[in-house]
Tab-separated table of C-alpha atoms in Angstrom:
chain	number	residue	atom	x	y	z
A	1	UNK	CA	83.405	105.566	83.061
A	2	UNK	CA	83.684	109.362	82.429
A	3	UNK	CA	86.386	110.296	85.001
A	4	UNK	CA	88.512	112.131	82.498
A	5	UNK	CA	85.925	114.380	81.058
A	6	UNK	CA	84.217	114.907	84.506
A	7	UNK	CA	87.482	115.909	86.590
A	8	UNK	CA	88.664	118.448	83.943
A	9	UNK	CA	85.606	120.514	84.884
A	10	UNK	CA	86.106	120.190	88.700
A	11	UNK	CA	82.361	120.777	89.449
A	12	UNK	CA	82.325	118.552	92.491
A	13	UNK	CA	85.226	120.424	94.135
A	14	UNK	CA	83.380	123.758	94.207
A	15	UNK	CA	82.974	123.813	97.868
A	16	UNK	CA	81.822	126.917	99.868
A	17	UNK	CA	84.879	129.247	100.839
A	18	UNK	CA	83.653	129.473	104.285
A	19	UNK	CA	84.680	125.780	104.614
A	20	UNK	CA	88.107	125.706	103.166
A	21	UNK	CA	89.267	129.191	103.292
A	22	UNK	CA	87.469	131.404	105.886
A	23	UNK	CA	87.143	128.937	108.706
A	24	UNK	CA	90.803	127.695	108.713
A	25	UNK	CA	92.120	131.157	108.155
A	26	UNK	CA	89.973	132.788	110.961
A	27	UNK	CA	90.778	129.957	113.363
A	28	UNK	CA	94.657	130.762	113.439
A	29	UNK	CA	94.335	134.552	114.726
A	30	UNK	CA	91.666	133.569	117.377
A	31	UNK	CA	94.008	130.915	118.699
A	32	UNK	CA	97.072	133.156	118.602
A	33	UNK	CA	95.243	136.104	120.236
A	34	UNK	CA	93.551	134.343	123.001
A	35	UNK	CA	96.607	132.328	123.734
A	36	UNK	CA	98.715	135.496	124.105
A	37	UNK	CA	96.222	137.779	125.794
A	38	UNK	CA	94.408	135.483	128.019
A	39	UNK	CA	96.643	132.292	128.591
A	40	UNK	CA	94.589	131.041	131.574
A	41	UNK	CA	91.422	131.275	129.731
A	42	UNK	CA	93.012	129.730	126.832
A	43	UNK	CA	94.317	126.853	128.658
A	44	UNK	CA	90.934	126.210	130.486
A	45	UNK	CA	88.431	126.621	127.626
A	46	UNK	CA	90.626	125.982	124.442
A	47	UNK	CA	93.488	123.599	125.283
A	48	UNK	CA	91.891	121.554	128.081
A	49	UNK	CA	92.068	117.720	127.102
A	50	UNK	CA	88.371	117.020	128.041
A	51	UNK	CA	86.425	120.208	127.842
A	52	UNK	CA	88.459	122.542	125.604
A	53	UNK	CA	87.308	123.854	122.174
A	54	UNK	CA	90.145	122.021	120.357
A	55	UNK	CA	89.468	118.675	121.963
A	56	UNK	CA	85.873	118.979	120.919
A	57	UNK	CA	86.677	119.805	117.369
A	58	UNK	CA	89.301	116.969	117.381
A	59	UNK	CA	86.499	114.599	118.174
A	60	UNK	CA	83.556	116.020	116.002
A	61	UNK	CA	85.296	116.735	112.835
A	62	UNK	CA	86.810	113.033	112.311
A	63	UNK	CA	83.545	111.764	113.595
A	64	UNK	CA	81.743	113.622	110.754
A	65	UNK	CA	84.349	112.478	108.338
A	66	UNK	CA	83.767	108.913	109.418
A	67	UNK	CA	80.069	109.252	108.711
A	68	UNK	CA	80.819	110.657	105.129
A	69	UNK	CA	83.264	107.758	104.378
A	70	UNK	CA	80.790	105.062	105.603
A	71	UNK	CA	78.012	106.635	103.409
A	72	UNK	CA	80.266	106.530	100.474
A	73	UNK	CA	80.771	102.773	100.779
A	74	UNK	CA	77.090	102.405	99.776
A	75	UNK	CA	77.315	104.240	96.652
A	76	UNK	CA	77.343	102.271	93.381
A	77	UNK	CA	80.725	103.703	91.995
A	78	UNK	CA	82.399	102.673	95.130
A	79	UNK	CA	80.895	99.303	95.447
A	80	UNK	CA	81.821	98.552	91.647
A	81	UNK	CA	85.452	99.339	92.095
A	82	UNK	CA	87.115	97.271	94.925
A	83	UNK	CA	90.257	99.462	95.070
A	84	UNK	CA	88.027	102.598	95.654
A	85	UNK	CA	86.118	100.636	98.284
A	86	UNK	CA	89.236	99.675	99.971
A	87	UNK	CA	90.574	103.263	100.007
A	88	UNK	CA	87.409	104.703	101.368
A	89	UNK	CA	87.159	101.938	103.800
A	90	UNK	CA	90.677	102.596	105.179
A	91	UNK	CA	89.747	106.293	105.429
A	92	UNK	CA	86.689	105.338	107.499
A	93	UNK	CA	88.608	103.118	109.919
A	94	UNK	CA	91.226	105.904	110.328
A	95	UNK	CA	88.636	108.600	111.137
A	96	UNK	CA	86.896	106.308	113.597
A	97	UNK	CA	90.429	105.766	115.244
A	98	UNK	CA	91.041	109.410	115.354
A	99	UNK	CA	87.575	110.422	116.843
A	100	UNK	CA	87.515	107.293	119.336
A	101	UNK	CA	90.963	108.025	120.547
A	102	UNK	CA	90.672	111.754	120.964
A	103	UNK	CA	87.602	111.073	123.221
A	104	UNK	CA	89.279	108.098	124.817
A	105	UNK	CA	86.460	106.164	123.267
A	106	UNK	CA	83.881	108.098	125.377
A	107	UNK	CA	85.746	108.452	128.626
A	108	UNK	CA	86.151	112.249	128.311
A	109	UNK	CA	82.226	112.580	128.084
A	110	UNK	CA	80.926	109.801	130.303
A	111	UNK	CA	83.854	110.028	132.687
A	112	UNK	CA	84.160	106.345	133.649
A	113	UNK	CA	87.207	105.155	135.807
A	114	UNK	CA	90.163	103.609	133.924
A	115	UNK	CA	90.528	99.929	134.879
A	116	UNK	CA	93.573	99.322	137.121
A	117	UNK	CA	95.290	97.019	134.469
A	118	UNK	CA	95.003	99.762	131.985
A	119	UNK	CA	96.428	102.281	134.353
A	120	UNK	CA	99.802	100.484	134.432
A	121	UNK	CA	100.002	100.624	130.566
A	122	UNK	CA	98.634	104.035	129.746
A	123	UNK	CA	100.807	106.901	130.799
A	124	UNK	CA	97.902	109.400	131.137
A	125	UNK	CA	95.577	106.946	132.904
A	126	UNK	CA	92.941	106.927	130.143
A	127	UNK	CA	91.245	104.324	128.205
A	128	UNK	CA	92.913	104.900	124.730
A	129	UNK	CA	95.780	103.356	122.751
A	130	UNK	CA	97.699	106.443	121.677
A	131	UNK	CA	99.134	106.980	125.182
A	132	UNK	CA	100.323	103.272	125.248
A	133	UNK	CA	102.932	103.219	122.632
A	134	UNK	CA	104.499	105.463	119.938
A	135	UNK	CA	103.031	103.039	117.534
A	136	UNK	CA	99.620	104.064	118.174
A	137	UNK	CA	100.491	107.723	118.652
A	138	UNK	CA	103.453	109.109	116.768
A	139	UNK	CA	103.678	106.615	114.003
A	140	UNK	CA	99.924	107.144	112.817
A	141	UNK	CA	100.433	110.841	113.219
A	142	UNK	CA	103.673	110.921	111.103
A	143	UNK	CA	101.594	109.051	108.367
A	144	UNK	CA	98.905	111.329	108.509
A	145	UNK	CA	101.268	114.408	108.381
A	146	UNK	CA	102.876	112.892	105.438
A	147	UNK	CA	99.608	112.439	103.658
A	148	UNK	CA	98.490	116.050	104.413
A	149	UNK	CA	101.962	117.441	103.097
A	150	UNK	CA	101.794	115.255	99.953
A	151	UNK	CA	97.979	115.460	99.225
A	152	UNK	CA	97.416	119.040	100.520
A	153	UNK	CA	100.600	120.736	99.239
A	154	UNK	CA	102.428	118.875	96.709
A	155	UNK	CA	99.631	117.379	94.659
A	156	UNK	CA	97.913	120.779	94.229
A	157	UNK	CA	101.039	122.447	93.236
A	158	UNK	CA	102.166	119.666	90.974
A	159	UNK	CA	98.721	119.375	89.392
A	160	UNK	CA	98.751	123.014	88.616
A	161	UNK	CA	101.770	122.678	86.489
A	162	UNK	CA	100.765	119.278	85.266
A	163	UNK	CA	97.007	119.303	84.581
A	164	UNK	CA	97.130	115.748	83.065
A	165	UNK	CA	97.395	114.567	86.713
A	166	UNK	CA	93.855	115.498	87.397
A	167	UNK	CA	92.771	113.324	84.371
A	168	UNK	CA	94.500	110.188	85.392
A	169	UNK	CA	92.512	107.051	86.177
A	170	UNK	CA	93.001	107.566	89.936
A	171	UNK	CA	91.996	111.334	89.685
A	172	UNK	CA	88.823	110.658	91.855
A	173	UNK	CA	91.043	110.119	94.895
A	174	UNK	CA	93.405	113.003	94.490
A	175	UNK	CA	92.975	115.646	97.172
A	176	UNK	CA	91.410	118.912	95.844
A	177	UNK	CA	93.160	122.191	95.606
A	178	UNK	CA	90.917	123.772	98.244
A	179	UNK	CA	92.819	121.846	100.929
A	180	UNK	CA	95.933	123.672	100.358
A	181	UNK	CA	95.288	126.515	102.863
A	182	UNK	CA	94.466	124.082	105.524
A	183	UNK	CA	97.456	121.775	104.905
A	184	UNK	CA	99.691	125.038	104.809
A	185	UNK	CA	98.392	126.188	108.265
A	186	UNK	CA	98.856	122.768	109.749
A	187	UNK	CA	102.649	122.816	108.631
A	188	UNK	CA	103.066	126.665	109.612
A	189	UNK	CA	101.453	126.058	113.148
A	190	UNK	CA	104.071	123.287	113.949
A	191	UNK	CA	106.856	124.942	112.040
A	192	UNK	CA	106.553	128.240	113.821
A	193	UNK	CA	107.115	126.245	117.167
A	194	UNK	CA	110.294	124.520	115.778
A	195	UNK	CA	111.726	127.858	114.420
A	196	UNK	CA	111.047	129.910	117.492
A	197	UNK	CA	112.373	127.072	119.646
A	198	UNK	CA	115.606	127.253	117.942
A	199	UNK	CA	115.928	131.077	117.703
A	200	UNK	CA	113.703	132.492	120.488
A	201	UNK	CA	113.786	130.205	123.476
A	202	UNK	CA	110.413	129.779	125.236
A	203	UNK	CA	108.646	132.151	122.820
A	204	UNK	CA	105.679	130.779	120.848
A	205	UNK	CA	103.247	131.566	118.194
A	206	UNK	CA	100.661	128.990	118.900
A	207	UNK	CA	100.164	127.544	122.407
A	208	UNK	CA	100.842	123.753	122.135
A	209	UNK	CA	101.281	123.839	118.481
A	210	UNK	CA	100.903	120.089	118.001
A	211	UNK	CA	97.416	120.217	119.169
A	212	UNK	CA	96.640	123.143	116.688
A	213	UNK	CA	98.344	121.195	113.956
A	214	UNK	CA	96.229	118.003	114.617
A	215	UNK	CA	93.119	120.289	114.365
A	216	UNK	CA	94.167	121.416	110.981
A	217	UNK	CA	94.946	117.808	110.039
A	218	UNK	CA	91.505	116.579	110.789
A	219	UNK	CA	89.861	119.499	109.084
A	220	UNK	CA	91.882	118.745	105.878
A	221	UNK	CA	90.596	115.108	106.190
A	222	UNK	CA	87.008	116.455	106.512
A	223	UNK	CA	87.581	118.716	103.551
A	224	UNK	CA	88.972	115.727	101.357
A	225	UNK	CA	86.104	113.410	102.167
A	226	UNK	CA	83.492	116.087	101.500
A	227	UNK	CA	84.814	116.541	98.048
A	228	UNK	CA	85.332	112.983	97.492
A	229	UNK	CA	81.851	112.298	98.478
A	230	UNK	CA	80.656	114.949	95.973
A	231	UNK	CA	82.628	113.214	93.242
A	232	UNK	CA	81.219	109.769	94.004
A	233	UNK	CA	77.650	111.108	93.943
A	234	UNK	CA	78.266	112.952	90.818
A	235	UNK	CA	79.456	109.699	89.012
A	236	UNK	CA	76.309	108.022	90.490
A	237	UNK	CA	73.917	110.334	88.916
């Protein structure tokens, strides 16, 4: 295979700046501005669990990522390499889990009543798993955050100083450098809450920073799979 020659050129990673730079950067001041100038409006139309802008983004983005991942599983280069098929398969399952859980597997849109037995288990009375135990919520979130930090921040910086990393046999699955702004914003959003909590009491930069961070996490995953899909299709040509 021609991975070494191909990835030294990075043709597949040339994604529109509107996706990897403009959109994530523009979202931050919008969220900050609305949350501080119109908190009630923000709470109703941005932060609401079922009808807020962020909640819809948190369903739509991983759902799109899931479709991309499933499509890649049918590509010849993926089917020919079991390790790559497994990697993308895990990504697809992860995206399906995120989208399903964020929508309570359709309850937020259809509005069915939670069964009584599940009400006793779910601390928010919804038909999802992440409100049942930290093993379905905080643990997967910590794994995702670690992946975003390593893949979105450490790998691009290390790869800049060690270009050979991008020519390794596993280079096809390395996150692209274009994920760096989104990964940094994800950490800044939550980091700002931690710092202000220590030094400024109840002050905040982002309202419910955890939700903002999750939005950036999911956007990073989508960017990663967009680039990975382009790399796979380039190898298939």
